[in-house]
XYZ file of C-alpha atoms in Angstrom:
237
model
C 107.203 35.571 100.750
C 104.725 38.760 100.736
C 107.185 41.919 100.857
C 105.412 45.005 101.773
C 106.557 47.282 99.288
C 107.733 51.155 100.476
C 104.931 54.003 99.270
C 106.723 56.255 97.044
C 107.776 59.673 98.411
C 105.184 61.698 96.945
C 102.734 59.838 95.128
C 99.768 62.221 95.668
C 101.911 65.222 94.024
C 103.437 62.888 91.015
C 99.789 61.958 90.343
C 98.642 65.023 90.233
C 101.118 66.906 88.251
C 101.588 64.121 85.888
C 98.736 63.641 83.345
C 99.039 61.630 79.870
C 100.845 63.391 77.698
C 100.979 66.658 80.288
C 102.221 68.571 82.990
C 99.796 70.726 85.248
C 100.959 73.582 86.998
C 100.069 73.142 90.454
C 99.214 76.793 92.645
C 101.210 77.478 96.277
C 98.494 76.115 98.261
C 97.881 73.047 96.485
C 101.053 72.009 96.221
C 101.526 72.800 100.182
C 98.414 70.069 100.582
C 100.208 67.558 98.592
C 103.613 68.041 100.191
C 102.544 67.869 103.643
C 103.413 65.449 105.105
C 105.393 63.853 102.161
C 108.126 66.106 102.812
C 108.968 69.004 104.599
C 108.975 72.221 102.788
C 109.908 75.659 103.667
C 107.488 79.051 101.637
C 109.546 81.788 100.471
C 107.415 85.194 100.075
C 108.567 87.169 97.539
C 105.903 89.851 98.386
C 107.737 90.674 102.112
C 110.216 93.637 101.570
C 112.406 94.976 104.093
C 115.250 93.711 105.951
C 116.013 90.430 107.124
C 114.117 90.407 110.244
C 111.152 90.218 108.162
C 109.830 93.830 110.094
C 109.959 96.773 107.857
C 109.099 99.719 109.844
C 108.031 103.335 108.277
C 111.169 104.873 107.818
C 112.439 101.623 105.846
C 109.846 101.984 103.430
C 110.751 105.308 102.606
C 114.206 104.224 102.197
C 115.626 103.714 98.737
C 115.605 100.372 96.682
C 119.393 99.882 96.963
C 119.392 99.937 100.736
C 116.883 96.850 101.131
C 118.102 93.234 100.775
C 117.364 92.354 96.765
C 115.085 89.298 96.451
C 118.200 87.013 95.782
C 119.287 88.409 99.051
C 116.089 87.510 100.879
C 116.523 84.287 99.556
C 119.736 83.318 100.546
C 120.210 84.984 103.867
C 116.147 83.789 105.222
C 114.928 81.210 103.490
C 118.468 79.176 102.930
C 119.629 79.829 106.075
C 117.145 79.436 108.218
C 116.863 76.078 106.533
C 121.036 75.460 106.624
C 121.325 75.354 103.129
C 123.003 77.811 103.220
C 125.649 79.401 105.718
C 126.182 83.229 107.331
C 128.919 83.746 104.781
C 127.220 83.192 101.824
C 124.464 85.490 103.416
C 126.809 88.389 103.839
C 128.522 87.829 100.197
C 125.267 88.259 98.539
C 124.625 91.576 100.405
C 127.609 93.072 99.410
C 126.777 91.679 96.101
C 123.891 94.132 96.170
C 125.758 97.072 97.461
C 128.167 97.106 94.504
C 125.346 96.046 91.672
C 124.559 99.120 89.824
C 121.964 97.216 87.906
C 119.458 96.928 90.633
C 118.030 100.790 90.441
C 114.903 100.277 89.054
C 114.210 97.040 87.350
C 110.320 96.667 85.902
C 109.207 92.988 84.825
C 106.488 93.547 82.610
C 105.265 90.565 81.277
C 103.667 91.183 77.447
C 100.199 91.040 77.015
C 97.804 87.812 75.620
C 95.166 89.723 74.444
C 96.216 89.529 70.269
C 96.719 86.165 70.917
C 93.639 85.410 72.312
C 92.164 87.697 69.397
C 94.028 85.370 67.093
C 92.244 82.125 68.769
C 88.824 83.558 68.706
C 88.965 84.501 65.009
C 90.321 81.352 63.915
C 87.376 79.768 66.531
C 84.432 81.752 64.103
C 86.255 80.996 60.942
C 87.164 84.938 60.806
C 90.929 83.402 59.054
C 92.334 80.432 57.414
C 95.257 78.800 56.404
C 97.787 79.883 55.169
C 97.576 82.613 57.648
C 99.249 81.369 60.941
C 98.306 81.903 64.633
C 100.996 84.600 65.359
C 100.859 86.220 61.736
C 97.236 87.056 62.820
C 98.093 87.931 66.947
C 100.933 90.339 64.910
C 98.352 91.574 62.865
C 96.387 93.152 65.155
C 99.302 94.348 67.269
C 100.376 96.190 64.618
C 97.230 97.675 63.453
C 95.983 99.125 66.241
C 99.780 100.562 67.731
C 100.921 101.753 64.498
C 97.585 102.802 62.316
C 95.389 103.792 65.148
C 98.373 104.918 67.153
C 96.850 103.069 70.586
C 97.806 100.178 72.695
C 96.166 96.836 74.321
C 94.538 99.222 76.832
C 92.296 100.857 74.551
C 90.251 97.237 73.352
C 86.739 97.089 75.189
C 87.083 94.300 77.952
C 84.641 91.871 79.966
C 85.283 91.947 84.268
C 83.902 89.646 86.817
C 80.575 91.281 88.345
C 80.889 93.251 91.699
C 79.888 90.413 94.240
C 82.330 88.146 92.550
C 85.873 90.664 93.318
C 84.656 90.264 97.354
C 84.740 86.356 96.829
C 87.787 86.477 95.038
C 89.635 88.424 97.587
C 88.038 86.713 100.258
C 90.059 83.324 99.157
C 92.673 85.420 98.436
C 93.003 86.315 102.067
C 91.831 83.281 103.832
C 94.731 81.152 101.719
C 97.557 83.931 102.286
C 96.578 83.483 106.306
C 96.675 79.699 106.186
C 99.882 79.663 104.133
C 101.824 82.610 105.563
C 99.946 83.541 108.586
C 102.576 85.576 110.928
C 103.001 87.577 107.552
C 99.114 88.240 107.252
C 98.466 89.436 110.951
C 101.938 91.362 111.370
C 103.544 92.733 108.395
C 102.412 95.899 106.863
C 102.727 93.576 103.297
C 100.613 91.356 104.739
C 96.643 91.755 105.255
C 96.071 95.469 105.039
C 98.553 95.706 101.604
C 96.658 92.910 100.536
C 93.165 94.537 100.558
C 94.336 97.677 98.832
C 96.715 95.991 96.022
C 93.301 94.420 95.408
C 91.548 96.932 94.684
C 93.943 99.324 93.203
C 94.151 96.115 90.780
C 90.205 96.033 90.012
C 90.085 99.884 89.532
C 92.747 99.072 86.486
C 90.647 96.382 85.440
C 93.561 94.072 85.929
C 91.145 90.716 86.471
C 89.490 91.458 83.233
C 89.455 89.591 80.200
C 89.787 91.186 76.117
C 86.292 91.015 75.121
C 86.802 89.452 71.621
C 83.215 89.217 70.497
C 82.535 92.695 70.458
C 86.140 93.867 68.546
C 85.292 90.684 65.723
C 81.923 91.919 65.636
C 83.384 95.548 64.233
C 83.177 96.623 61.050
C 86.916 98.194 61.178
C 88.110 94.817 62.811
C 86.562 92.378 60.401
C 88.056 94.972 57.263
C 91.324 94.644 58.463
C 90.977 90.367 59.162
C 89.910 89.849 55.518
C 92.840 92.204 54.034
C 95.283 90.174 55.860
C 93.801 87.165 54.842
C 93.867 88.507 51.041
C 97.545 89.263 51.568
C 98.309 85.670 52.491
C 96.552 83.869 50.216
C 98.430 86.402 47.289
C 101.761 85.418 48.610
């Protein structure tokens, strides 16, 4: 007899994040489209600060670090809880976890910059380097060079940005998604729509959505000089 089989749990997601030979990384709001639905899911926003009402008033954001719930904190004691995954007392443990971690003063997560890499890619991409010279031999190269010879850093390479009308459409999606995702956040928080706006742009004035522009630096004189010496240097050894 004809047994209607059972649609698997989440289809749409495993066929999208699975590709031959792959995995895709799938963004927040995608991934909400896919789920819903399927299963029910709860967002935690690691950009709201403050206590664990969610409110963080003026005084609160003046207060120091130490004093506010750590992200782990936020975690456990909102998004667990409110879910009952997790109960009162484990709340309250990791708070007092915080209060006696010394460790959480000031911690910065800077995450290292692709630009030599990408310099690596588009030399090998114009035939600028060869074998036996290696993809992060080269990337190392040019960190090198320019921190320790000309004494600068990653910030000093000429870059390529998105033209002026295109930041206003980025943010634009920016916003409209954060309200459809998170939208008591957007309306009420003082993290939430205003924040937004201004992180932008404080972001575009350090030319944070721009890109290395590699054809100019392989196009240098000084540049090309220093690709062919390492390339002489690996072919000797």
């Amino acid at each position: 007899r004809n047994i209607k089989r059972p649609k698997p749990l989440l289809p749409t997601v495993w066929k999208t994040l699975r590709r031959p030979g792959q995995l895709r990384y799938m963004h927040t709001d995608e991934l909400v489209q896919n789920l819903d639905g399927a299963l029910p899911y709860k967002l935690f926003n690691i950009h709201e600060r403050g206590g664990l009402d969610g409110a963080r008033s003026t005084q609160q954001q003046q207060q120091q670090f130490e004093e506010e719930p750590s992200l782990l904190s936020r975690f456990v004691c909102k998004t667990l809880n409110e879910t009952g995954a997790a109960s009162p007392a484990a709340c309250q443990k990791s708070i007092e976890l915080d209060k006696g971690n010394k460790s959480m003063d000031v911690v910065k997560n800077r995450s290292p910059t692709l630009f030599y890499d990408a310099l690596a890619l588009a030399a090998y991409d114009k035939g600028l380097v060869r074998r036996p010279l290696t993809r992060l031999q080269v990337a190392k190269g040019f960190q090198d060079f320019q921190t320790q010879v000309l004494k600068q850093s990653h910030y000093n390479f000429p870059v390529v940005c998105p033209l002026k009308q295109d930041y206003q459409h980025f943010l634009n999606y920016s916003l409209a998604m954060e309200e459809r995702l998170l939208p008591h956040f957007y309306h009420s928080s003082p993290d939430g729509y205003e924040a937004h706006v201004e992180n932008f742009w404080n972001s575009v004035d350090k030319k944070k959505y721009c890109w290395i522009d590699t054809e100019s630096i392989l196009n240098d004189k000084m540049w090309r000089s220093h690709l062919e010496q390492m390339q002489n240097q690996a072919e000797i050894r």
